[in-house]
PDB file of C-alpha atoms in Angstrom:
ATOM      1  CA  MET A  55      -0.389  -0.284  -0.385  1.00 73.00           C
ATOM      2  CA  TYR A  56       2.872   2.150   1.044  1.00 75.00           C
ATOM      3  CA  HIS A  57       4.561   1.238  -2.431  1.00 80.00           C
ATOM      4  CA  LEU A  58       1.025   2.317  -4.352  1.00 85.00           C
ATOM      5  CA  PHE A  59       1.110   4.988  -2.711  1.00 86.00           C
ATOM      6  CA  GLN A  60       4.569   6.379  -3.063  1.00 83.00           C
ATOM      7  CA  VAL A  61       4.303   5.609  -7.199  1.00 85.00           C
ATOM      8  CA  ILE A  62       0.487   7.355  -8.202  1.00 87.00           C
ATOM      9  CA  PHE A  63       0.733  11.111  -5.190  1.00 88.00           C
ATOM     10  CA  TYR A  64       4.184  11.080  -3.949  1.00 89.00           C
ATOM     11  CA  GLN A  65       6.288  10.496  -6.283  1.00 88.00           C
ATOM     12  CA  PRO A  66       4.502  12.993  -8.783  1.00 90.00           C
ATOM     13  CA  ILE A  67       4.058  15.343  -6.613  1.00 91.00           C
ATOM     14  CA  LEU A  68       7.771  15.719  -5.401  1.00 89.00           C
ATOM     15  CA  ASN A  69       9.190  15.610  -9.620  1.00 91.00           C
ATOM     16  CA  LEU A  70       6.867  17.881 -10.255  1.00 91.00           C
ATOM     17  CA  LEU A  71       8.249  20.185  -7.493  1.00 90.00           C
ATOM     18  CA  VAL A  72      11.858  19.885  -8.230  1.00 89.00           C
ATOM     19  CA  PHE A  73      11.025  20.853 -12.206  1.00 90.00           C
ATOM     20  CA  LEU A  74       9.404  23.821 -10.917  1.00 90.00           C
ATOM     21  CA  TYR A  75      12.040  24.503  -8.887  1.00 88.00           C
ATOM     22  CA  ASN A  76      15.210  23.802 -11.577  1.00 87.00           C
ATOM     23  CA  SER A  77      12.972  25.440 -14.777  1.00 83.00           C
ATOM     24  CA  VAL A  78      10.208  28.144 -14.233  1.00 74.00           C
ATOM     25  CA  SER A  79      10.789  29.538 -10.580  1.00 62.00           C
ATOM     26  CA  MET A  80      14.591  30.438 -11.306  1.00 69.00           C
ATOM     27  CA  GLN A  81      15.511  28.339  -8.310  1.00 78.00           C
ATOM     28  CA  ASP A  82      13.071  29.597  -5.309  1.00 83.00           C
ATOM     29  CA  LEU A  83      10.960  27.485  -3.364  1.00 86.00           C
ATOM     30  CA  GLY A  84       8.545  29.093  -2.398  1.00 89.00           C
ATOM     31  CA  LEU A  85       7.755  30.089  -5.968  1.00 90.00           C
ATOM     32  CA  SER A  86       7.477  26.667  -6.779  1.00 90.00           C
ATOM     33  CA  ILE A  87       5.328  25.736  -4.193  1.00 91.00           C
ATOM     34  CA  ILE A  88       3.466  28.030  -4.923  1.00 92.00           C
ATOM     35  CA  LEU A  89       3.224  27.520  -8.811  1.00 92.00           C
ATOM     36  CA  LEU A  90       2.694  23.735  -7.036  1.00 91.00           C
ATOM     37  CA  THR A  91      -0.265  24.913  -5.875  1.00 91.00           C
ATOM     38  CA  VAL A  92      -2.161  26.156  -8.890  1.00 93.00           C
ATOM     39  CA  ILE A  93      -1.490  23.615 -11.080  1.00 92.00           C
ATOM     40  CA  ILE A  94      -2.697  20.468  -8.097  1.00 88.00           C
ATOM     41  CA  LYS A  95      -6.109  22.581  -7.546  1.00 89.00           C
ATOM     42  CA  LEU A  96      -6.321  22.617 -10.978  1.00 89.00           C
ATOM     43  CA  ILE A  97      -6.762  19.142 -10.964  1.00 86.00           C
ATOM     44  CA  LEU A  98      -8.911  18.316  -8.148  1.00 82.00           C
ATOM     45  CA  TRP A  99     -10.684  21.418  -9.019  1.00 81.00           C
ATOM     46  CA  PRO A 100     -13.218  19.486 -10.509  1.00 80.00           C
ATOM     47  CA  LEU A 101     -13.650  18.361  -6.969  1.00 74.00           C
ATOM     48  CA  SER A 102     -13.988  21.317  -5.287  1.00 74.00           C
ATOM     49  CA  LYS A 103     -16.464  22.291  -7.653  1.00 74.00           C
ATOM     50  CA  LYS A 104     -18.596  19.441  -6.776  1.00 73.00           C
ATOM     51  CA  SER A 105     -17.807  19.665  -3.431  1.00 73.00           C
ATOM     52  CA  ILE A 106     -18.750  23.248  -3.489  1.00 72.00           C
ATOM     53  CA  LYS A 107     -21.597  23.123  -5.302  1.00 74.00           C
ATOM     54  CA  SER A 108     -22.786  20.259  -2.310  1.00 73.00           C
ATOM     55  CA  GLN A 109     -22.825  22.670   0.454  1.00 73.00           C
ATOM     56  CA  LYS A 110     -24.591  25.759  -1.368  1.00 73.00           C
ATOM     57  CA  SER A 111     -27.155  22.871  -2.157  1.00 74.00           C
ATOM     58  CA  LEU A 112     -27.685  21.915   1.628  1.00 74.00           C
ATOM     59  CA  GLN A 113     -27.600  25.820   2.375  1.00 72.00           C
ATOM     60  CA  GLU A 114     -29.966  26.407  -0.064  1.00 74.00           C
ATOM     61  CA  LEU A 115     -32.297  23.775   1.436  1.00 77.00           C
ATOM     62  CA  GLN A 116     -31.612  25.159   5.433  1.00 75.00           C
ATOM     63  CA  PRO A 117     -34.356  26.362   6.429  1.00 79.00           C
ATOM     64  CA  LYS A 118     -36.895  23.404   4.725  1.00 82.00           C
ATOM     65  CA  ILE A 119     -34.731  20.954   6.956  1.00 79.00           C
ATOM     66  CA  ASP A 120     -34.914  23.216  10.097  1.00 79.00           C
ATOM     67  CA  GLU A 121     -38.513  23.266   9.461  1.00 82.00           C
ATOM     68  CA  LEU A 122     -39.219  19.365   9.168  1.00 80.00           C
ATOM     69  CA  LYS A 123     -37.011  19.071  12.715  1.00 78.00           C
ATOM     70  CA  THR A 124     -39.009  21.082  14.675  1.00 81.00           C
ATOM     71  CA  LYS A 125     -42.261  19.000  13.044  1.00 79.00           C
ATOM     72  CA  TYR A 126     -40.641  15.630  13.795  1.00 78.00           C
ATOM     73  CA  LYS A 127     -38.020  16.499  17.201  1.00 77.00           C
ATOM     74  CA  ASP A 128     -40.275  13.849  19.215  1.00 77.00           C
ATOM     75  CA  ASN A 129     -39.872  11.531  15.806  1.00 77.00           C
ATOM     76  CA  GLN A 130     -36.281  10.119  15.219  1.00 80.00           C
ATOM     77  CA  ALA A 131     -37.119   8.373  12.736  1.00 82.00           C
ATOM     78  CA  GLU A 132     -40.322   9.995  10.836  1.00 80.00           C
ATOM     79  CA  MET A 133     -37.547  12.866  10.794  1.00 80.00           C
ATOM     80  CA  GLY A 134     -35.192  10.956   9.324  1.00 80.00           C
ATOM     81  CA  LYS A 135     -37.938   9.427   6.486  1.00 82.00           C
ATOM     82  CA  ALA A 136     -38.643  12.918   5.567  1.00 83.00           C
ATOM     83  CA  LEU A 137     -34.536  14.390   5.408  1.00 81.00           C
ATOM     84  CA  MET A 138     -33.954  11.875   3.142  1.00 84.00           C
ATOM     85  CA  SER A 139     -37.504  12.404   0.553  1.00 84.00           C
ATOM     86  CA  LEU A 140     -36.162  15.900   0.637  1.00 81.00           C
ATOM     87  CA  TYR A 141     -32.664  14.831  -0.153  1.00 79.00           C
ATOM     88  CA  LYS A 142     -33.517  13.033  -2.280  1.00 79.00           C
ATOM     89  CA  GLU A 143     -36.933  15.074  -3.903  1.00 80.00           C
ATOM     90  CA  HIS A 144     -34.150  17.535  -4.873  1.00 76.00           C
ATOM     91  CA  GLN A 145     -31.135  15.177  -5.647  1.00 74.00           C
ATOM     92  CA  VAL A 146     -29.121  16.162  -2.795  1.00 75.00           C
ATOM     93  CA  ASN A 147     -26.536  14.502  -0.837  1.00 72.00           C
ATOM     94  CA  PRO A 148     -25.783  15.128   2.367  1.00 69.00           C
ATOM     95  CA  PHE A 149     -22.590  13.219   2.396  1.00 69.00           C
ATOM     96  CA  SER A 150     -21.607  14.418  -1.397  1.00 64.00           C
ATOM     97  CA  SER A 151     -19.650  16.971   0.137  1.00 61.00           C
ATOM     98  CA  CYS A 152     -17.162  15.498   2.177  1.00 68.00           C
ATOM     99  CA  LEU A 153     -16.360  12.267   0.315  1.00 64.00           C
ATOM    100  CA  PRO A 154     -14.879  15.466  -2.588  1.00 62.00           C
ATOM    101  CA  LEU A 155     -12.824  16.919   0.462  1.00 67.00           C
ATOM    102  CA  LEU A 156     -11.616  12.659   1.045  1.00 74.00           C
ATOM    103  CA  LEU A 157      -9.574  12.195  -2.100  1.00 70.00           C
ATOM    104  CA  GLN A 158      -8.468  15.316  -1.744  1.00 74.00           C
ATOM    105  CA  LEU A 159      -6.220  13.922   1.861  1.00 82.00           C
ATOM    106  CA  PRO A 160      -3.609  11.674  -0.191  1.00 84.00           C
ATOM    107  CA  PHE A 161      -2.533  14.472  -2.767  1.00 82.00           C
ATOM    108  CA  PHE A 162      -1.999  16.647   1.057  1.00 82.00           C
ATOM    109  CA  ILE A 163      -0.336  13.768   2.932  1.00 86.00           C
ATOM    110  CA  ALA A 164       2.112  12.856   0.208  1.00 86.00           C
ATOM    111  CA  VAL A 165       2.766  17.195  -0.155  1.00 84.00           C
ATOM    112  CA  TYR A 166       3.015  17.042   3.710  1.00 84.00           C
ATOM    113  CA  ARG A 167       6.134  13.974   3.426  1.00 85.00           C
ATOM    114  CA  VAL A 168       7.525  15.259   0.223  1.00 84.00           C
ATOM    115  CA  PHE A 169       8.331  19.265   2.303  1.00 80.00           C
ATOM    116  CA  ARG A 170       8.679  17.010   5.684  1.00 76.00           C
ATOM    117  CA  ASP A 171      11.867  14.903   4.002  1.00 71.00           C
ATOM    118  CA  GLY A 172      11.557  14.710   0.470  1.00 62.00           C
ATOM    119  CA  LEU A 173      13.826  17.746  -0.401  1.00 72.00           C
ATOM    120  CA  SER A 174      16.318  15.972   1.012  1.00 67.00           C
ATOM    121  CA  GLN A 175      16.123  12.458   1.969  1.00 68.00           C
ATOM    122  CA  HIS A 176      14.416  10.754  -0.954  1.00 70.00           C
ATOM    123  CA  LEU A 177      16.363  12.742  -4.455  1.00 78.00           C
ATOM    124  CA  ASP A 178      16.701   9.814  -5.367  1.00 81.00           C
ATOM    125  CA  LEU A 179      13.001   9.268  -6.702  1.00 83.00           C
ATOM    126  CA  VAL A 180      13.520  12.291  -9.601  1.00 86.00           C
ATOM    127  CA  TYR A 181      12.618  10.027 -12.523  1.00 88.00           C
ATOM    128  CA  PRO A 182      16.333  10.037 -14.972  1.00 88.00           C
ATOM    129  CA  PHE A 183      14.817  12.896 -17.116  1.00 90.00           C
ATOM    130  CA  ILE A 184      14.416  15.472 -14.674  1.00 89.00           C
ATOM    131  CA  HIS A 185      17.862  17.272 -13.442  1.00 86.00           C
ATOM    132  CA  ARG A 186      17.872  16.787  -9.861  1.00 83.00           C
ATOM    133  CA  PRO A 187      19.590  19.238  -8.094  1.00 81.00           C
ATOM    134  CA  GLU A 188      22.479  19.122  -5.467  1.00 78.00           C
ATOM    135  CA  PHE A 189      21.146  20.887  -3.334  1.00 78.00           C
ATOM    136  CA  ILE A 190      17.505  22.628  -2.572  1.00 81.00           C
ATOM    137  CA  ASN A 191      17.605  26.595  -1.621  1.00 81.00           C
ATOM    138  CA  SER A 192      14.881  26.513   0.720  1.00 82.00           C
ATOM    139  CA  VAL A 193      14.909  30.358   1.354  1.00 82.00           C
ATOM    140  CA  PHE A 194      12.263  31.983  -0.189  1.00 85.00           C
ATOM    141  CA  LEU A 195      12.008  35.679  -0.314  1.00 80.00           C
ATOM    142  CA  GLY A 196      15.594  35.681   0.874  1.00 77.00           C
ATOM    143  CA  PHE A 197      14.787  35.216   4.851  1.00 82.00           C
ATOM    144  CA  LEU A 198      11.783  32.868   5.184  1.00 85.00           C
ATOM    145  CA  ASP A 199      13.025  29.220   6.282  1.00 86.00           C
ATOM    146  CA  LEU A 200      10.678  27.329   4.724  1.00 87.00           C
ATOM    147  CA  SER A 201      11.759  24.170   5.825  1.00 84.00           C
ATOM    148  CA  LYS A 202      10.874  25.817   9.374  1.00 86.00           C
ATOM    149  CA  PRO A 203       8.506  26.332  11.393  1.00 89.00           C
ATOM    150  CA  ASN A 204       7.436  30.338  10.359  1.00 90.00           C
ATOM    151  CA  ILE A 205       4.242  31.846  12.676  1.00 93.00           C
ATOM    152  CA  TYR A 206       3.767  34.174  10.021  1.00 92.00           C
ATOM    153  CA  LEU A 207       2.611  32.233   7.648  1.00 93.00           C
ATOM    154  CA  ALA A 208       0.246  30.458  10.164  1.00 93.00           C
ATOM    155  CA  ILE A 209      -1.441  33.340  11.060  1.00 94.00           C
ATOM    156  CA  LEU A 210      -1.903  34.093   6.742  1.00 94.00           C
ATOM    157  CA  ALA A 211      -3.242  30.432   6.198  1.00 92.00           C
ATOM    158  CA  GLY A 212      -5.062  31.045  10.005  1.00 92.00           C
ATOM    159  CA  LEU A 213      -6.923  34.225   8.744  1.00 93.00           C
ATOM    160  CA  ALA A 214      -7.112  33.164   4.293  1.00 91.00           C
ATOM    161  CA  GLN A 215      -9.004  30.569   6.160  1.00 88.00           C
ATOM    162  CA  PHE A 216     -11.458  32.913   8.852  1.00 89.00           C
ATOM    163  CA  TRP A 217     -12.041  34.644   4.846  1.00 86.00           C
ATOM    164  CA  GLN A 218     -12.722  31.321   4.240  1.00 82.00           C
ATOM    165  CA  ALA A 219     -15.320  30.414   6.577  1.00 80.00           C
ATOM    166  CA  LYS A 220     -17.232  33.768   6.881  1.00 81.00           C
ATOM    167  CA  MET A 221     -17.597  33.499   2.946  1.00 76.00           C
ATOM    168  CA  MET A 222     -18.919  30.123   3.208  1.00 70.00           C
ATOM    169  CA  MET A 223     -22.112  31.862   6.494  1.00 70.00           C
ATOM    170  CA  ALA A 224     -22.770  34.695   5.268  1.00 63.00           C
ATOM    171  CA  LYS A 225     -24.601  32.624   1.923  1.00 59.00           C
ATOM    172  CA  ARG A 226     -25.940  30.624   4.605  1.00 55.00           C
ATOM    173  CA  ASN A 227     -27.523  33.420   5.894  1.00 56.00           C
ATOM    174  CA  LYS A 228     -28.854  34.885   3.136  1.00 55.00           C
ATOM    175  CA  ASN A 229     -29.796  31.264   2.344  1.00 50.00           C
ATOM    176  CA  ILE A 230     -31.703  30.939   5.403  1.00 48.00           C
ATOM    177  CA  SER A 231     -34.826  33.491   5.796  1.00 47.00           C
ATOM    178  CA  SER A 232     -37.736  31.303   7.203  1.00 45.00           C
ATOM    179  CA  PRO A 233     -40.058  32.611   9.937  1.00 45.00           C
ATOM    180  CA  SER A 234     -40.628  28.701  10.468  1.00 44.00           C
ATOM    181  CA  ILE A 235     -37.824  28.374  12.482  1.00 44.00           C
ATOM    182  CA  ASN A 236     -37.555  28.242  15.862  1.00 48.00           C
ATOM    183  CA  THR A 237     -35.685  30.907  17.578  1.00 46.00           C
ATOM    184  CA  LYS A 238     -33.661  28.614  20.327  1.00 47.00           C
ATOM    185  CA  ASP A 239     -33.078  26.359  17.524  1.00 48.00           C
ATOM    186  CA  GLU A 240     -31.767  29.308  15.690  1.00 47.00           C
ATOM    187  CA  SER A 241     -29.930  31.126  17.433  1.00 48.00           C
ATOM    188  CA  MET A 242     -27.853  27.468  18.546  1.00 49.00           C
ATOM    189  CA  ALA A 243     -27.090  26.717  14.948  1.00 50.00           C
ATOM    190  CA  ALA A 244     -25.637  30.504  15.312  1.00 52.00           C
ATOM    191  CA  ILE A 245     -23.774  30.281  17.649  1.00 57.00           C
ATOM    192  CA  MET A 246     -22.791  26.358  16.261  1.00 56.00           C
ATOM    193  CA  ASN A 247     -21.458  29.046  13.100  1.00 59.00           C
ATOM    194  CA  LYS A 248     -19.850  31.532  14.664  1.00 66.00           C
ATOM    195  CA  GLN A 249     -17.821  29.027  17.094  1.00 66.00           C
ATOM    196  CA  MET A 250     -16.594  27.414  13.854  1.00 68.00           C
ATOM    197  CA  LEU A 251     -16.016  30.987  12.185  1.00 74.00           C
ATOM    198  CA  TYR A 252     -12.946  31.118  14.740  1.00 79.00           C
ATOM    199  CA  PHE A 253     -12.510  27.413  16.092  1.00 81.00           C
ATOM    200  CA  MET A 254     -10.836  26.523  12.537  1.00 83.00           C
ATOM    201  CA  PRO A 255      -8.408  29.023  11.890  1.00 86.00           C
ATOM    202  CA  ALA A 256      -7.103  29.196  15.217  1.00 89.00           C
ATOM    203  CA  LEU A 257      -6.651  25.654  14.480  1.00 88.00           C
ATOM    204  CA  THR A 258      -4.856  26.544  11.434  1.00 87.00           C
ATOM    205  CA  ILE A 259      -2.813  28.947  13.241  1.00 92.00           C
ATOM    206  CA  PHE A 260      -2.014  26.203  15.925  1.00 92.00           C
ATOM    207  CA  ILE A 261      -1.540  23.067  14.050  1.00 90.00           C
ATOM    208  CA  GLY A 262       0.805  25.346  11.061  1.00 89.00           C
ATOM    209  CA  ILE A 263       3.454  26.519  14.028  1.00 92.00           C
ATOM    210  CA  THR A 264       4.246  22.804  14.050  1.00 90.00           C
ATOM    211  CA  LEU A 265       5.103  21.809  10.167  1.00 86.00           C
ATOM    212  CA  PRO A 266       6.858  22.698   7.642  1.00 87.00           C
ATOM    213  CA  GLY A 267       7.286  26.661   6.650  1.00 89.00           C
ATOM    214  CA  GLY A 268       6.520  25.360   3.352  1.00 88.00           C
ATOM    215  CA  LEU A 269       3.713  23.239   3.768  1.00 89.00           C
ATOM    216  CA  THR A 270       1.776  26.492   5.228  1.00 91.00           C
ATOM    217  CA  LEU A 271       2.369  28.494   2.268  1.00 92.00           C
ATOM    218  CA  TYR A 272       0.625  25.362   0.265  1.00 91.00           C
ATOM    219  CA  TRP A 273      -1.270  25.149   3.268  1.00 90.00           C
ATOM    220  CA  LEU A 274      -2.631  29.341   2.654  1.00 93.00           C
ATOM    221  CA  VAL A 275      -1.863  29.524  -1.057  1.00 93.00           C
ATOM    222  CA  LEU A 276      -4.703  26.924  -1.378  1.00 90.00           C
ATOM    223  CA  THR A 277      -7.195  28.372   0.810  1.00 90.00           C
ATOM    224  CA  LEU A 278      -7.024  31.611  -1.533  1.00 92.00           C
ATOM    225  CA  LEU A 279      -8.048  29.673  -3.846  1.00 91.00           C
ATOM    226  CA  THR A 280     -10.442  27.524  -2.999  1.00 86.00           C
ATOM    227  CA  VAL A 281     -11.366  31.364  -1.884  1.00 87.00           C
ATOM    228  CA  LEU A 282     -11.152  32.270  -5.368  1.00 88.00           C
ATOM    229  CA  GLN A 283     -13.231  29.563  -6.544  1.00 82.00           C
ATOM    230  CA  GLN A 284     -15.961  30.185  -4.560  1.00 81.00           C
ATOM    231  CA  PHE A 285     -16.212  33.741  -5.354  1.00 83.00           C
ATOM    232  CA  LEU A 286     -16.827  32.885  -9.184  1.00 82.00           C
ATOM    233  CA  MET A 287     -19.574  30.421  -8.128  1.00 77.00           C
ATOM    234  CA  ASN A 288     -21.038  32.600  -6.778  1.00 74.00           C
ATOM    235  CA  LYS A 289     -20.678  35.518  -9.209  1.00 76.00           C
ATOM    236  CA  ASN A 290     -21.756  32.964 -11.856  1.00 68.00           C
ATOM    237  CA  THR A 291     -24.812  31.196 -10.250  1.00 62.00           C
ATOM    238  CA  LEU A 292     -25.851  34.722  -8.831  1.00 54.00           C
ATOM    239  CA  ASN A 293     -28.291  35.510 -11.507  1.00 51.00           C
ATOM    240  CA  GLU A 294     -29.619  31.809 -11.770  1.00 54.00           C
ATOM    241  CA  PRO A 295     -33.613  31.292 -10.643  1.00 49.00           C
ATOM    242  CA  LYS A 296     -34.242  29.625  -7.804  1.00 50.00           C
ATOM    243  CA  ILE A 297     -37.424  26.914  -7.584  1.00 43.00           C
ATOM    244  CA  ILE A 298     -39.257  28.595  -3.568  1.00 44.00           C
ATOM    245  CA  GLU A 299     -42.406  26.522  -2.779  1.00 45.00           C
ATOM    246  CA  GLY A 300     -42.519  25.644  -6.391  1.00 44.00           C
ATOM    247  CA  GLU A 301     -42.389  29.202  -8.067  1.00 46.00           C
ATOM    248  CA  ILE A 302     -39.456  29.886 -10.340  1.00 44.00           C
ATOM    249  CA  VAL A 303     -38.298  33.524  -8.149  1.00 47.00           C
ATOM    250  CA  LYS A 304     -35.079  34.961 -10.079  1.00 45.00           C
TER     251      LYS A 304
END
């Protein structure tokens, strides 16, 4: 299993990074990581698009989901049946937003392993047709050592994570406007969303200060590209008609 992971994920990412370092980014590891992140994001773009689209579909259904939860709050079995019928009616899979994220996990693990030891220990895995440098300079912009943890990159990654969560929350709050939702349930949901808004960026910073700066830079750029993707998708669907209670609303 490890050999399969190495051949499919680890070795291609390592070689792509070395190729970018040699020929495109003037032997600047930071620029190489940024270019690598863009390429990986483009490869995973369809998966990310599907995940974001599924999240938006669930957000648009949230008022009806809350109504069903209120209606069947004392009957979990009926609530489950009603929710499944709602999902089926609108052709929404509540788990479809998680699967693309899970499929991206091997890429993240491979990038982590490349930054952890590949650039110093496993250069023998570089393909024969790619020049293998004797040494890779890990300094970015002349002062950031990407081989060591960097608190500034971790903070920037956390802020980018906050921006992404804020954008998703603004979209969710715009979609949730049903007056029939129980006020207490609505308040609890708002509290949980607010906690997640700050918890995830804080967790990103906490983890980021323990990781190599190269990986944190990768996470920062990937988050910014995801924000860009969300913005483009929101812009493209802004004027699309929506069906509310059987009527088409523009």
